[in-house]
Coordinates of C-alpha atoms in Angstrom, one line a residue:
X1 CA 201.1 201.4 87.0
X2 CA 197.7 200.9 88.6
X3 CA 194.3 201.6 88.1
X4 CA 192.6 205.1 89.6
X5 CA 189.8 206.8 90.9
X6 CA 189.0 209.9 90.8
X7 CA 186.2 211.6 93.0
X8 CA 184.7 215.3 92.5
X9 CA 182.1 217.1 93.6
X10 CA 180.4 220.4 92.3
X11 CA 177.5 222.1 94.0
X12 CA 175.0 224.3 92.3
X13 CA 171.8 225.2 92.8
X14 CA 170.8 223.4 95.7
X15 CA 172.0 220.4 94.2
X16 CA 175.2 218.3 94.4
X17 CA 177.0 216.4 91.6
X18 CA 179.0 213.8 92.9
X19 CA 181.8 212.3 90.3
X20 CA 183.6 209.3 90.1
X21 CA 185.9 208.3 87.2
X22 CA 187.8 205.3 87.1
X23 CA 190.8 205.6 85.0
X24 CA 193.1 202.4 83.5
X25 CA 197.1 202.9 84.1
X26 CA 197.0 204.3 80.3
X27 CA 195.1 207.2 81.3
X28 CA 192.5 206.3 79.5
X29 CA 188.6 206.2 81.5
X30 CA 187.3 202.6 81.5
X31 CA 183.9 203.7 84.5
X32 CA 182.0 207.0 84.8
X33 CA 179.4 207.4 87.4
X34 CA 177.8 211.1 88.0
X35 CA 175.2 211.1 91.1
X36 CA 173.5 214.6 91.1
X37 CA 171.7 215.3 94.4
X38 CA 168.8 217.4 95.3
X39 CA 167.9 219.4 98.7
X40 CA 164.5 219.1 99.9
X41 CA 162.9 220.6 102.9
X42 CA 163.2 216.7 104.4
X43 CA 166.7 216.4 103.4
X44 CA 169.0 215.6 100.5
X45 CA 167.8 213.4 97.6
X46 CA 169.5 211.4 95.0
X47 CA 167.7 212.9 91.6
X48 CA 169.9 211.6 89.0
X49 CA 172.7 208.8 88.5
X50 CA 174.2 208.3 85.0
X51 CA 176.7 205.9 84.6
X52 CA 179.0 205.3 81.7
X53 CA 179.9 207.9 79.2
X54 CA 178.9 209.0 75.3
X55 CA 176.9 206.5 73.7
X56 CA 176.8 203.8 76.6
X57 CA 175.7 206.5 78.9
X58 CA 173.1 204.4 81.4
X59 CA 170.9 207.1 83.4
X60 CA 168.4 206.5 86.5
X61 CA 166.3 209.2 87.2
X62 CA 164.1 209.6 90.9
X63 CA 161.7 211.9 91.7
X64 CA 160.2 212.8 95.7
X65 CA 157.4 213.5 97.5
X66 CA 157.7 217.3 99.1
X67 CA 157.8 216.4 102.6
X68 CA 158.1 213.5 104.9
X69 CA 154.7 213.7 105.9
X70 CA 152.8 210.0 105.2
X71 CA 156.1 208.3 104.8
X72 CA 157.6 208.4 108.4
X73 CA 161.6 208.4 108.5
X74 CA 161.8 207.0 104.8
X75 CA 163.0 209.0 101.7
X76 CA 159.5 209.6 100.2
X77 CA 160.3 208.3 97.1
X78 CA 157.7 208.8 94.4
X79 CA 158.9 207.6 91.4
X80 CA 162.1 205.8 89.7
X81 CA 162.6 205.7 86.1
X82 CA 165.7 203.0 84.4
X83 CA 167.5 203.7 81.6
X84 CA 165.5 200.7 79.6
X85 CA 162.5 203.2 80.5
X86 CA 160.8 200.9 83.0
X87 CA 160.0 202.8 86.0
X88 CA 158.2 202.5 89.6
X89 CA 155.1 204.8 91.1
X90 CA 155.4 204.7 95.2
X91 CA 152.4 205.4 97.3
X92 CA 152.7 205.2 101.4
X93 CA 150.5 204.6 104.1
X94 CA 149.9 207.2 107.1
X95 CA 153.1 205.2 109.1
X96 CA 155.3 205.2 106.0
X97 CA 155.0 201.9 104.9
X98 CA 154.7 200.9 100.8
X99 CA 151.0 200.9 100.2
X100 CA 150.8 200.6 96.3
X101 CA 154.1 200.1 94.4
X102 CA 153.6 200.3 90.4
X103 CA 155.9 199.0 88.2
X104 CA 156.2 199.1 84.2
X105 CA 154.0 196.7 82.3
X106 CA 154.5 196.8 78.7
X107 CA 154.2 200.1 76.8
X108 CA 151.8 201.5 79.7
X109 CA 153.3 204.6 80.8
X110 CA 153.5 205.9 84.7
X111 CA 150.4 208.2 84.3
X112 CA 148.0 204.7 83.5
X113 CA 149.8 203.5 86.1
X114 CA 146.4 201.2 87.0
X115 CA 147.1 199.0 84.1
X116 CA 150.5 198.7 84.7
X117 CA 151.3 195.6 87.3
X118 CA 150.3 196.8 91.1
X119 CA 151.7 195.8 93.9
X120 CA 148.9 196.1 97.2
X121 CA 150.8 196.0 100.7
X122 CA 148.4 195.9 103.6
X123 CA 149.4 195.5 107.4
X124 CA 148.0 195.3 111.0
X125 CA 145.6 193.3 112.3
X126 CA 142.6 191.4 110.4
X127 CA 145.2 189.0 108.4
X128 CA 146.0 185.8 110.5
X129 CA 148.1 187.6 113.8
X130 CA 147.2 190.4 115.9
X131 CA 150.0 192.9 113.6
X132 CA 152.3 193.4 116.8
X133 CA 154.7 191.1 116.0
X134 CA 157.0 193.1 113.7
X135 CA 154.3 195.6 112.3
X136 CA 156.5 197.3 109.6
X137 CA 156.1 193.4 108.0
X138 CA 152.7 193.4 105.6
X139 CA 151.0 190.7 106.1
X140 CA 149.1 191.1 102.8
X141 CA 150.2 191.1 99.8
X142 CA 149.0 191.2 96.2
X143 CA 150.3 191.9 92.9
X144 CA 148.2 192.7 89.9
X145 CA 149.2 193.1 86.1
X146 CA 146.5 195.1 84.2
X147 CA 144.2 194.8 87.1
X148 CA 144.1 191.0 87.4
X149 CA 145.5 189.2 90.4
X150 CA 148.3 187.0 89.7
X151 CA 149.7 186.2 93.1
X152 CA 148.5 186.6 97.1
X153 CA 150.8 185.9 99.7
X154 CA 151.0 186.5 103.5
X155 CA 153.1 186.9 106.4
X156 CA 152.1 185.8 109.5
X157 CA 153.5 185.9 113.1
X158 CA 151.2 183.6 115.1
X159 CA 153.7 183.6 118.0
X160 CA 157.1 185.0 119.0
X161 CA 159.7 183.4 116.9
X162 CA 157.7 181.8 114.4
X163 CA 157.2 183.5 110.8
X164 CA 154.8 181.6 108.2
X165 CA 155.2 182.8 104.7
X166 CA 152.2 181.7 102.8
X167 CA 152.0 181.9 98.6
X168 CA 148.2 180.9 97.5
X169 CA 148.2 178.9 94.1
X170 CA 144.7 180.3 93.5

């Protein structure tokens, strides 16, 4: 006797629910995961992922952008809510990079986002290099809870080969 996995998959509706149900040699399921995917005019999206079954049931939820437009050749993920209820609010610059990532602070839901804790990514030129060097790399950034600074760090690549990671203390 062994253990086994079974995999289905359903489409409806433009979407695709993936399956996966690991079963113990006494027939009985001991993991669940259902992954339910979306199509956009960009591509498919992962929408849902619950793992777990009945009262343990553990579901992730993701929501998208429309298009790819601002986001480059990233999934233009706009937001991602846990099963605890914390969540994330993505925002991307022109080139596609993370701009402002908000997270979950507290009780503060996604739509006062601002008083939540902010993450501010900034990149190019005007930091400490020139931004060739690896320009998908911020070289700024700074998280905020509730709109107060609590931490500034940098990347910088003064020269090929060399990488200085800086943390401020104040």
């Amino acid at each position: 006797d062994q253990i086994e996995q079974e995999t289905s998959t359903v489409y409806t509706d433009g979407q695709r629910q993936v399956t996966t149900v690991i079963r113990a040699p006494s027939g009985d399921d001991v993991f669940q995961v259902k992954r339910t995917y979306q199509n956009y005019s960009w591509g498919e999206g992962l929408v849902e992922e619950a793992v777990g079954q009945g009262a343990s049931l553990q579901t992730t939820t993701y929501s998208y952008y429309d298009d790819r437009s601002g986001s480059g050749s990233q999934y233009p993920v706009r937001q991602i809510t846990h099963p605890d209820g914390s969540w994330e609010y993505y925002e991307y610059t022109a080139q596609g990079y993370p701009r402002n990532v908000y997270s979950s602070f507290g009780d503060v839901s996604v739509a006062h986002r601002e008083d939540a804790r902010k993450t501010e990514y900034y990149y190019g030129v005007g930091y400490g290099d020139d931004g060739t060097i690896s320009p998908n790399t911020a070289r700024l950034v700074i998280e905020k809870v509730q709109g107060q600074i609590v931490s500034r760090r940098y990347t910088l690549f003064p020269i090929p080969y060399k990488r200085l990671d800086i943390l401020c203390t104040t």
